[in-house]
């Protein structure tokens, strides 16, 4: 029948997170690089959700206990603004904005393999059949679309680019750049 979910061992929270905006409905934080957004079986260290709970911030429960208030995620090594819902009604409204594309997600990235032109990549992403830990463009993956725009090129061949996500797949920007 049903397996009982394992309780996570308590984790020490020895960091702080910058709050960019806060009101009674939501919170926008600056997620630092190296911080995992929410707990998962493979995650042993403290997460953003652990920090939010420790701070006593009122959070939505729509996504379950592990993802309190988390409307969207960004990769562990990515730094950026992250929206956190303080109640279920706001969470539903923000999720709807992501779904209908009225809330945009834009990223800046430095790359050392120059883009030939501004480009839109519309290729499905899923687990690499040879390495299940890696995401890749695969024929039967989930739809994924990203627009890339070159902003600046340095004398050393490094480019500053902007990426706009139309979908939100794991490691989407990295996979589509590859």
Coordinates of N, CA, C and O in Angstrom, one line a residue:
X1 N 0.8 -1.2 0.0 CA 0.0 0.0 0.0 C 0.9 1.2 0.0 O 1.8 1.3 -0.7
X2 N 0.5 2.3 0.8 CA 1.2 3.5 0.7 C 2.5 3.5 1.6 O 2.4 3.1 2.8
X3 N 3.6 4.0 1.1 CA 4.8 4.2 1.9 C 4.6 5.5 2.7 O 4.2 6.5 2.2
X4 N 5.1 5.4 3.9 CA 5.0 6.7 4.7 C 6.3 7.5 4.3 O 7.4 7.0 4.2
X5 N 6.0 8.8 4.1 CA 7.1 9.7 3.7 C 8.1 9.8 4.8 O 7.7 9.9 6.0
X6 N 9.4 9.8 4.4 CA 10.4 9.9 5.4 C 10.5 11.4 5.9 O 10.5 12.3 5.1
X7 N 10.6 11.6 7.2 CA 10.8 12.9 7.7 C 12.2 13.3 7.5 O 13.1 12.5 7.7
X8 N 12.4 14.6 7.1 CA 13.7 15.1 6.9 C 14.4 15.4 8.2 O 13.8 15.9 9.1
X9 N 15.7 15.1 8.3 CA 16.4 15.5 9.5 C 16.5 17.1 9.5 O 16.6 17.7 8.5
X10 N 16.4 17.6 10.7 CA 16.5 19.1 10.9 C 17.9 19.6 10.3 O 18.9 18.9 10.4
X11 N 17.8 20.7 9.6 CA 19.0 21.3 9.0 C 19.4 22.6 9.7 O 18.5 23.4 10.1
X12 N 20.6 22.9 9.7 CA 21.1 24.2 10.3 C 20.9 25.3 9.2 O 21.4 25.1 8.0
X13 N 20.4 26.4 9.6 CA 20.2 27.5 8.6 C 21.2 28.6 9.1 O 20.9 29.4 10.0
X14 N 22.3 28.7 8.4 CA 23.4 29.7 8.7 C 23.6 30.7 7.6 O 24.7 31.1 7.3
X15 N 22.5 31.1 7.0 CA 22.6 32.1 5.9 C 21.4 33.0 6.0 O 20.4 32.7 6.7
X16 N 21.4 34.1 5.2 CA 20.3 35.0 5.1 C 20.0 35.2 3.6 O 20.9 35.0 2.8
X17 N 18.9 35.6 3.3 CA 18.5 35.9 1.9 C 18.0 37.3 1.8 O 17.2 37.7 2.7
X18 N 18.4 38.0 0.8 CA 18.0 39.4 0.6 C 16.5 39.4 0.1 O 16.1 38.7 -0.8
X19 N 15.7 40.2 0.8 CA 14.3 40.4 0.4 C 14.3 41.7 -0.5 O 14.7 42.8 -0.1
X20 N 13.9 41.5 -1.8 CA 13.8 42.7 -2.7 C 12.5 43.4 -2.6 O 12.5 44.6 -2.8
X21 N 11.4 42.7 -2.2 CA 10.1 43.3 -2.1 C 9.2 42.4 -1.2 O 9.3 41.2 -1.3
X22 N 8.4 43.1 -0.4 CA 7.5 42.3 0.4 C 6.2 43.1 0.7 O 6.3 44.3 0.9
X23 N 5.1 42.5 0.5 CA 3.8 43.1 1.0 C 3.0 42.0 1.7 O 3.5 40.9 1.9
X24 N 1.7 42.2 1.9 CA 0.9 41.2 2.6 C 0.6 40.0 1.8 O 0.2 39.0 2.3
X25 N 0.9 40.1 0.5 CA 0.5 39.0 -0.5 C 1.7 38.1 -0.9 O 1.5 36.9 -1.2
X26 N 2.8 38.8 -1.2 CA 3.9 38.1 -1.7 C 5.3 38.6 -1.3 O 5.3 39.7 -0.6
X27 N 6.3 37.9 -1.6 CA 7.6 38.2 -1.3 C 8.5 38.0 -2.6 O 8.2 37.0 -3.3
X28 N 9.4 38.9 -2.8 CA 10.3 38.7 -3.9 C 11.7 38.7 -3.3 O 12.1 39.6 -2.6
X29 N 12.4 37.6 -3.4 CA 13.7 37.4 -2.8 C 14.8 37.3 -3.9 O 14.5 37.0 -5.0
X30 N 16.0 37.6 -3.5 CA 17.2 37.5 -4.4 C 17.9 36.2 -4.0 O 18.7 36.1 -3.1
X31 N 17.5 35.1 -4.7 CA 18.1 33.8 -4.4 C 19.6 33.7 -4.8 O 19.9 34.0 -5.9
X32 N 20.4 33.5 -3.8 CA 21.8 33.4 -4.1 C 22.2 32.1 -4.8 O 21.5 31.1 -4.6
X33 N 23.3 32.1 -5.5 CA 23.9 30.9 -6.1 C 24.2 29.9 -5.0 O 24.7 30.3 -3.9
X34 N 24.0 28.6 -5.3 CA 24.4 27.6 -4.3 C 23.2 27.2 -3.4 O 23.4 26.2 -2.7
X35 N 22.1 27.9 -3.4 CA 21.0 27.6 -2.5 C 19.9 26.9 -3.3 O 19.4 27.3 -4.3
X36 N 19.6 25.7 -2.8 CA 18.5 24.9 -3.4 C 17.2 25.5 -3.0 O 17.0 26.0 -1.8
X37 N 16.2 25.6 -3.8 CA 14.9 26.2 -3.6 C 14.1 25.5 -2.6 O 13.6 26.0 -1.6
X38 N 13.9 24.2 -2.8 CA 13.0 23.4 -1.9 C 13.6 22.0 -1.6 O 14.4 21.5 -2.4
X39 N 13.2 21.4 -0.5 CA 13.7 20.1 -0.2 C 13.3 19.0 -1.2 O 12.3 19.1 -1.9
X40 N 14.1 18.0 -1.3 CA 13.9 16.8 -2.2 C 14.7 15.7 -1.5 O 15.5 15.9 -0.7
X41 N 14.3 14.5 -1.9 CA 15.0 13.3 -1.2 C 16.5 13.4 -1.3 O 17.3 13.0 -0.4
X42 N 17.1 14.0 -2.4 CA 18.5 14.0 -2.6 C 19.2 15.2 -1.9 O 20.4 15.3 -1.9
X43 N 18.3 16.1 -1.4 CA 18.9 17.4 -0.8 C 19.1 17.2 0.7 O 18.1 17.0 1.4
X44 N 20.3 17.4 1.1 CA 20.6 17.2 2.5 C 20.8 18.6 3.2 O 20.7 18.7 4.4
X45 N 21.2 19.6 2.4 CA 21.5 20.9 3.0 C 20.2 21.7 3.2 O 19.1 21.4 2.7
X46 N 20.3 22.9 3.9 CA 19.2 23.8 4.1 C 18.8 24.4 2.8 O 19.6 24.6 1.9
X47 N 17.5 24.7 2.6 CA 16.9 25.2 1.4 C 16.3 26.6 1.6 O 16.1 27.0 2.8
X48 N 15.9 27.2 0.5 CA 15.2 28.5 0.7 C 13.9 28.3 1.5 O 13.5 29.1 2.3
X49 N 13.2 27.2 1.2 CA 11.9 26.9 2.0 C 12.2 26.8 3.5 O 11.5 27.3 4.3
X50 N 13.3 26.1 3.8 CA 13.7 26.0 5.3 C 13.9 27.4 5.8 O 13.5 27.7 7.0
X51 N 14.6 28.3 5.1 CA 14.8 29.7 5.6 C 13.5 30.4 5.7 O 13.3 31.1 6.7
X52 N 12.6 30.3 4.8 CA 11.3 30.9 4.8 C 10.5 30.5 6.1 O 9.9 31.3 6.8
X53 N 10.5 29.2 6.3 CA 9.8 28.6 7.5 C 10.4 29.1 8.8 O 9.7 29.5 9.7
X54 N 11.8 29.1 8.9 CA 12.5 29.6 10.1 C 12.2 31.1 10.3 O 12.0 31.5 11.5
X55 N 12.0 31.9 9.3 CA 11.7 33.3 9.4 C 10.3 33.5 9.9 O 9.9 34.6 10.2
X56 N 9.4 32.5 9.8 CA 8.0 32.6 10.2 C 7.2 33.4 9.2 O 6.1 33.9 9.6
X57 N 7.6 33.4 8.0 CA 6.9 34.1 6.9 C 5.6 33.2 6.6 O 5.7 32.0 6.3
X58 N 4.5 33.9 6.5 CA 3.2 33.2 6.2 C 3.4 32.8 4.7 O 3.7 33.6 3.8
X59 N 3.1 31.5 4.4 CA 3.3 30.9 3.1 C 2.1 30.1 2.6 O 1.4 29.5 3.4
X60 N 1.9 30.1 1.3 CA 0.8 29.3 0.7 C 1.2 27.8 1.0 O 2.3 27.4 1.2
X61 N 0.1 27.0 0.9 CA 0.3 25.5 1.1 C -0.1 24.7 -0.2 O -0.1 23.5 -0.1
X62 N -0.3 25.4 -1.3 CA -0.8 24.8 -2.5 C 0.1 23.8 -3.0 O -0.4 22.8 -3.6
X63 N 1.4 23.9 -3.0 CA 2.3 23.0 -3.6 C 2.8 21.9 -2.6 O 3.8 21.2 -2.8
X64 N 2.2 21.9 -1.4 CA 2.6 20.9 -0.4 C 3.7 21.5 0.5 O 4.2 22.5 0.4
X65 N 4.0 20.7 1.6 CA 4.9 21.1 2.6 C 6.3 21.4 2.1 O 7.0 22.3 2.6
X66 N 6.8 20.6 1.2 CA 8.2 20.8 0.7 C 8.3 22.1 -0.1 O 9.4 22.6 -0.2
X67 N 7.3 22.6 -0.7 CA 7.4 23.8 -1.6 C 6.5 24.9 -1.1 O 6.0 25.7 -1.9
X68 N 6.4 25.1 0.2 CA 5.6 26.2 0.7 C 5.8 27.5 -0.1 O 6.9 28.0 -0.2
X69 N 4.8 28.1 -0.6 CA 4.8 29.4 -1.3 C 5.6 29.5 -2.6 O 5.6 30.5 -3.2
X70 N 6.3 28.4 -3.0 CA 7.1 28.5 -4.2 C 6.3 28.5 -5.4 O 5.6 27.5 -5.7
X71 N 6.3 29.6 -6.2 CA 5.5 29.7 -7.4 C 6.4 29.2 -8.6 O 5.8 28.5 -9.5
X72 N 7.6 29.5 -8.6 CA 8.5 29.0 -9.7 C 9.9 28.8 -9.0 O 10.2 29.3 -8.0
X73 N 10.7 28.0 -9.7 CA 12.1 27.7 -9.2 C 13.1 28.2 -10.1 O 12.9 28.4 -11.3
X74 N 14.3 28.3 -9.6 CA 15.5 28.5 -10.4 C 16.6 27.6 -9.9 O 16.6 27.2 -8.8
X75 N 17.5 27.2 -10.8 CA 18.5 26.2 -10.5 C 19.3 26.6 -9.3 O 19.5 27.8 -9.0
X76 N 19.9 25.6 -8.6 CA 20.7 25.8 -7.4 C 21.8 26.8 -7.7 O 22.1 27.7 -6.9
X77 N 22.5 26.7 -8.8 CA 23.7 27.6 -9.1 C 23.3 28.9 -9.7 O 24.1 29.8 -10.0
X78 N 21.9 29.2 -9.9 CA 21.5 30.4 -10.5 C 21.1 31.4 -9.5 O 20.5 31.1 -8.5
X79 N 21.5 32.7 -9.7 CA 21.1 33.8 -8.8 C 20.0 34.5 -9.5 O 20.1 34.7 -10.7
X80 N 19.0 34.9 -8.7 CA 17.9 35.7 -9.4 C 16.8 35.9 -8.5 O 16.6 35.4 -7.4
X81 N 15.9 36.8 -9.0 CA 14.6 37.1 -8.2 C 13.7 35.9 -8.3 O 13.5 35.3 -9.4
X82 N 13.1 35.6 -7.2 CA 12.2 34.5 -7.0 C 10.9 35.0 -6.3 O 11.0 35.7 -5.3
X83 N 9.8 34.7 -6.8 CA 8.5 35.1 -6.2 C 8.0 34.0 -5.3 O 7.9 32.9 -5.7
X84 N 7.5 34.4 -4.1 CA 7.0 33.5 -3.1 C 5.6 34.0 -2.7 O 5.5 35.2 -2.3
X85 N 4.6 33.1 -2.8 CA 3.2 33.5 -2.4 C 3.0 33.3 -1.0 O 3.4 32.3 -0.4
X86 N 2.3 34.2 -0.3 CA 2.0 34.1 1.1 C 0.7 33.4 1.4 O 0.5 33.1 2.6
X87 N -0.1 33.3 0.4 CA -1.4 32.5 0.6 C -1.8 31.8 -0.6 O -1.3 32.1 -1.7
X88 N -2.8 30.9 -0.5 CA -3.2 30.1 -1.6 C -3.8 30.9 -2.8 O -3.6 30.5 -3.9
X89 N -4.6 31.9 -2.5 CA -5.2 32.7 -3.5 C -4.2 33.4 -4.4 O -4.3 33.4 -5.6
X90 N -3.2 34.0 -3.8 CA -2.1 34.7 -4.5 C -1.3 33.6 -5.3 O -1.0 33.9 -6.4
X91 N -1.0 32.5 -4.7 CA -0.3 31.4 -5.4 C -1.0 31.0 -6.6 O -0.4 30.9 -7.7
X92 N -2.3 30.8 -6.6 CA -3.1 30.4 -7.7 C -3.0 31.5 -8.8 O -2.9 31.2 -10.0
X93 N -3.2 32.8 -8.4 CA -3.1 33.9 -9.4 C -1.7 34.0 -10.0 O -1.7 34.2 -11.3
X94 N -0.7 33.9 -9.3 CA 0.7 33.9 -9.8 C 0.9 32.8 -10.8 O 1.5 32.9 -11.8
X95 N 0.5 31.6 -10.4 CA 0.6 30.4 -11.2 C -0.1 30.6 -12.5 O 0.4 30.2 -13.6
X96 N -1.3 31.2 -12.5 CA -2.1 31.4 -13.7 C -1.3 32.4 -14.6 O -1.3 32.2 -15.8
X97 N -0.7 33.4 -14.0 CA 0.1 34.4 -14.8 C 1.3 33.7 -15.5 O 1.6 34.0 -16.7
X98 N 1.9 32.7 -14.8 CA 3.0 32.0 -15.5 C 2.4 31.1 -16.6 O 3.0 31.1 -17.7
X99 N 1.3 30.5 -16.4 CA 0.6 29.7 -17.4 C 0.2 30.4 -18.6 O 0.4 30.0 -19.7
X100 N -0.4 31.6 -18.4 CA -0.9 32.4 -19.6 C 0.1 33.3 -20.1 O -0.1 34.1 -21.0
X101 N 1.3 33.3 -19.6 CA 2.5 34.0 -20.1 C 2.4 35.5 -19.8 O 3.1 36.3 -20.4
X102 N 1.5 36.0 -18.9 CA 1.4 37.4 -18.6 C 2.5 37.8 -17.6 O 2.8 39.0 -17.4
X103 N 3.2 36.8 -17.0 CA 4.3 37.0 -16.1 C 5.5 36.4 -16.9 O 5.5 35.3 -17.3
X104 N 6.5 37.3 -17.2 CA 7.6 36.8 -18.0 C 8.8 36.4 -17.1 O 8.9 36.8 -15.9
X105 N 9.6 35.6 -17.6 CA 10.9 35.2 -16.9 C 12.0 35.4 -17.9 O 12.1 34.9 -18.9
X106 N 12.9 36.3 -17.4 CA 14.0 36.8 -18.2 C 15.3 36.5 -17.4 O 15.3 36.7 -16.2
X107 N 16.4 36.1 -18.1 CA 17.6 35.9 -17.5 C 18.7 36.5 -18.2 O 18.7 36.7 -19.4
X108 N 19.8 36.9 -17.5 CA 21.0 37.4 -18.1 C 22.1 36.3 -17.9 O 22.1 35.7 -16.9
X109 N 22.9 36.0 -18.9 CA 23.9 35.0 -18.8 C 25.2 35.4 -19.5 O 25.1 36.2 -20.5
X110 N 26.3 35.0 -19.0 CA 27.6 35.2 -19.7 C 27.9 33.8 -20.3 O 27.9 32.8 -19.7
X111 N 28.2 33.9 -21.6 CA 28.6 32.6 -22.3 C 29.9 32.8 -23.0 O 30.3 33.9 -23.4
X112 N 30.6 31.7 -23.2 CA 32.0 31.8 -23.9 C 31.9 31.1 -25.2 O 33.0 30.9 -25.8
X113 N 30.8 30.8 -25.7 CA 30.6 30.2 -27.0 C 29.6 31.1 -27.7 O 28.4 31.0 -27.5
X114 N 30.1 32.1 -28.5 CA 29.2 33.1 -29.0 C 28.0 32.7 -29.8 O 28.1 31.7 -30.5
X115 N 26.9 33.4 -29.7 CA 25.7 33.1 -30.5 C 26.0 33.7 -31.9 O 26.5 34.8 -32.0
X116 N 25.6 33.0 -32.9 CA 25.7 33.5 -34.3 C 24.8 34.7 -34.5 O 25.1 35.7 -35.0
X117 N 23.5 34.5 -34.1 CA 22.5 35.5 -34.2 C 21.5 35.4 -33.0 O 21.6 34.4 -32.3
X118 N 20.6 36.4 -32.9 CA 19.6 36.2 -32.0 C 18.7 35.0 -32.5 O 18.6 34.9 -33.7
X119 N 18.2 34.2 -31.5 CA 17.6 33.0 -31.9 C 16.5 32.6 -31.0 O 16.5 32.9 -29.8
X120 N 15.5 31.8 -31.5 CA 14.5 31.2 -30.7 C 14.7 29.7 -30.9 O 14.7 29.2 -32.0
X121 N 14.9 29.0 -29.7 CA 15.0 27.6 -29.8 C 13.7 27.0 -29.3 O 13.3 27.3 -28.1
X122 N 13.1 26.1 -30.1 CA 11.8 25.5 -29.7 C 12.0 24.0 -29.9 O 11.7 23.4 -30.9
X123 N 12.6 23.4 -28.9 CA 12.9 21.9 -29.0 C 12.6 21.3 -27.6 O 12.8 21.8 -26.6
X124 N 12.0 20.1 -27.7 CA 11.6 19.4 -26.5 C 12.7 18.9 -25.6 O 13.8 18.6 -26.1
X125 N 12.5 19.0 -24.3 CA 13.5 18.7 -23.3 C 13.0 17.5 -22.4 O 11.9 17.5 -22.0
X126 N 13.9 16.6 -22.2 CA 13.6 15.5 -21.3 C 15.0 14.9 -20.8 O 16.0 15.4 -21.0
X127 N 14.9 13.8 -20.1 CA 16.1 13.1 -19.5 C 16.9 12.5 -20.7 O 16.3 11.9 -21.6
X128 N 18.2 12.6 -20.6 CA 19.0 12.1 -21.6 C 19.0 10.5 -21.5 O 19.2 10.0 -20.4
X129 N 18.6 9.8 -22.5 CA 18.5 8.3 -22.4 C 19.8 7.6 -22.0 O 19.7 6.6 -21.4
X130 N 20.9 8.2 -22.2 CA 22.2 7.6 -21.9 C 22.6 8.0 -20.5 O 23.4 7.3 -19.9
X131 N 22.1 9.1 -20.0 CA 22.5 9.6 -18.6 C 21.3 10.2 -18.0 O 21.0 11.4 -18.2
X132 N 20.6 9.5 -17.2 CA 19.3 9.9 -16.6 C 19.4 11.1 -15.7 O 18.4 11.8 -15.3
X133 N 20.7 11.4 -15.3 CA 20.9 12.6 -14.4 C 20.9 13.9 -15.2 O 20.9 15.0 -14.7
X134 N 21.1 13.8 -16.6 CA 21.3 14.9 -17.4 C 20.0 15.2 -18.3 O 19.4 14.3 -18.7
X135 N 19.7 16.5 -18.4 CA 18.6 16.9 -19.3 C 19.2 17.2 -20.7 O 20.3 17.6 -20.8
X136 N 18.3 16.9 -21.7 CA 18.8 17.1 -23.1 C 17.6 17.3 -24.0 O 16.5 17.1 -23.6
X137 N 17.9 17.8 -25.2 CA 16.9 17.8 -26.2 C 16.6 16.4 -26.7 O 17.6 15.7 -27.1
X138 N 15.4 15.9 -26.5 CA 15.0 14.5 -26.9 C 13.7 14.6 -27.6 O 12.8 15.4 -27.4
X139 N 13.5 13.6 -28.6 CA 12.3 13.6 -29.4 C 11.0 13.6 -28.7 O 10.1 14.3 -29.1
X140 N 10.9 12.9 -27.6 CA 9.6 12.8 -26.9 C 9.6 13.5 -25.6 O 8.9 13.2 -24.6
X141 N 10.4 14.6 -25.5 CA 10.5 15.4 -24.2 C 9.3 16.3 -24.2 O 8.4 16.3 -25.0
X142 N 9.3 17.1 -23.1 CA 8.3 18.2 -22.9 C 8.6 19.4 -23.8 O 9.8 19.8 -23.9
X143 N 7.6 20.0 -24.3 CA 7.8 21.2 -25.1 C 8.6 22.3 -24.3 O 8.4 22.5 -23.2
X144 N 9.5 22.9 -25.0 CA 10.4 23.9 -24.4 C 10.8 24.9 -25.4 O 11.1 24.6 -26.6
X145 N 10.6 26.2 -25.1 CA 10.9 27.3 -26.0 C 11.6 28.4 -25.3 O 11.2 28.9 -24.2
X146 N 12.8 28.9 -25.8 CA 13.6 29.9 -25.2 C 14.1 30.9 -26.3 O 14.5 30.4 -27.4
X147 N 14.0 32.2 -26.1 CA 14.5 33.2 -27.0 C 15.8 33.7 -26.4 O 15.9 34.0 -25.2
X148 N 16.9 33.8 -27.3 CA 18.2 34.4 -26.8 C 18.5 35.6 -27.7 O 18.3 35.6 -28.9
X149 N 19.0 36.6 -27.0 CA 19.4 37.9 -27.6 C 20.8 38.3 -27.1 O 21.0 38.3 -25.9
X150 N 21.7 38.5 -28.1 CA 23.0 39.0 -27.8 C 22.9 40.4 -27.4 O 22.3 41.3 -28.0
X151 N 23.5 40.8 -26.2 CA 23.5 42.1 -25.7 C 24.9 42.8 -25.8 O 24.9 44.0 -26.1
X152 N 25.9 42.1 -25.6 CA 27.3 42.7 -25.5 C 28.3 41.6 -25.7 O 28.2 40.5 -25.2
X153 N 29.4 41.9 -26.5 CA 30.5 41.0 -26.7 C 31.8 41.7 -26.2 O 32.0 42.8 -26.5
X154 N 32.6 40.9 -25.4 CA 33.8 41.5 -24.9 C 34.9 41.2 -25.9 O 34.8 40.3 -26.8
X155 N 36.1 41.8 -25.7 CA 37.3 41.6 -26.5 C 37.8 40.2 -26.3 O 38.6 39.7 -27.1
X156 N 37.4 39.5 -25.2 CA 37.9 38.2 -24.9 C 36.9 37.1 -25.3 O 37.1 35.9 -24.9
X157 N 35.9 37.4 -26.1 CA 35.0 36.4 -26.7 C 33.9 36.0 -25.7 O 33.2 35.1 -26.0
X158 N 33.7 36.7 -24.7 CA 32.6 36.4 -23.7 C 31.4 37.3 -24.1 O 31.6 38.5 -24.4
X159 N 30.2 36.7 -24.2 CA 29.0 37.5 -24.5 C 28.1 37.6 -23.3 O 27.9 36.6 -22.6
X160 N 27.4 38.7 -23.2 CA 26.3 38.9 -22.3 C 25.1 38.7 -23.2 O 24.9 39.4 -24.2
X161 N 24.2 37.8 -22.8 CA 23.0 37.5 -23.5 C 21.8 37.6 -22.6 O 21.9 37.5 -21.4
X162 N 20.6 37.8 -23.2 CA 19.4 37.7 -22.5 C 18.7 36.5 -22.9 O 18.7 36.1 -24.1
X163 N 18.0 35.8 -22.0 CA 17.2 34.6 -22.4 C 15.8 34.9 -21.8 O 15.6 35.3 -20.7
X164 N 14.8 34.6 -22.7 CA 13.4 34.7 -22.2 C 12.8 33.3 -22.3 O 12.9 32.6 -23.4
X165 N 12.3 32.8 -21.2 CA 11.7 31.5 -21.2 C 10.2 31.6 -21.5 O 9.5 32.5 -20.9
X166 N 9.8 30.8 -22.4 CA 8.3 30.7 -22.8 C 7.8 29.5 -22.0 O 6.5 29.4 -21.9
X167 N 8.6 28.6 -21.6 CA 8.3 27.4 -20.8 C 9.3 27.3 -19.7 O 10.2 28.1 -19.6
X168 N 9.1 26.4 -18.8 CA 10.0 26.3 -17.7 C 10.4 24.8 -17.4 O 9.8 24.2 -16.6
X169 N 11.4 24.4 -18.1 CA 11.9 23.0 -18.0 C 13.2 23.1 -17.2 O 13.9 24.1 -17.2
X170 N 13.5 22.0 -16.5 CA 14.7 21.8 -15.8 C 15.9 22.1 -16.7 O 16.1 21.5 -17.7
X171 N 16.8 23.0 -16.3 CA 18.0 23.3 -17.0 C 17.8 23.8 -18.4 O 18.6 23.6 -19.3
X172 N 16.6 24.4 -18.7 CA 16.2 24.8 -20.0 C 17.2 25.7 -20.7 O 17.5 25.4 -21.9
X173 N 17.7 26.7 -20.1 CA 18.6 27.6 -20.7 C 19.9 26.9 -21.1 O 20.3 27.0 -22.3
X174 N 20.4 26.1 -20.2 CA 21.7 25.4 -20.5 C 21.5 24.4 -21.7 O 22.3 24.3 -22.6
X175 N 20.4 23.7 -21.6 CA 20.1 22.7 -22.7 C 20.0 23.4 -24.0 O 20.5 23.0 -25.0
X176 N 19.2 24.4 -24.1 CA 18.9 25.1 -25.4 C 20.2 25.8 -25.9 O 20.4 26.0 -27.1
X177 N 21.0 26.3 -25.0 CA 22.3 26.9 -25.4 C 23.2 25.9 -26.0 O 23.9 26.1 -27.0
X178 N 23.2 24.7 -25.4 CA 24.0 23.6 -25.9 C 23.6 23.2 -27.3 O 24.4 22.9 -28.1

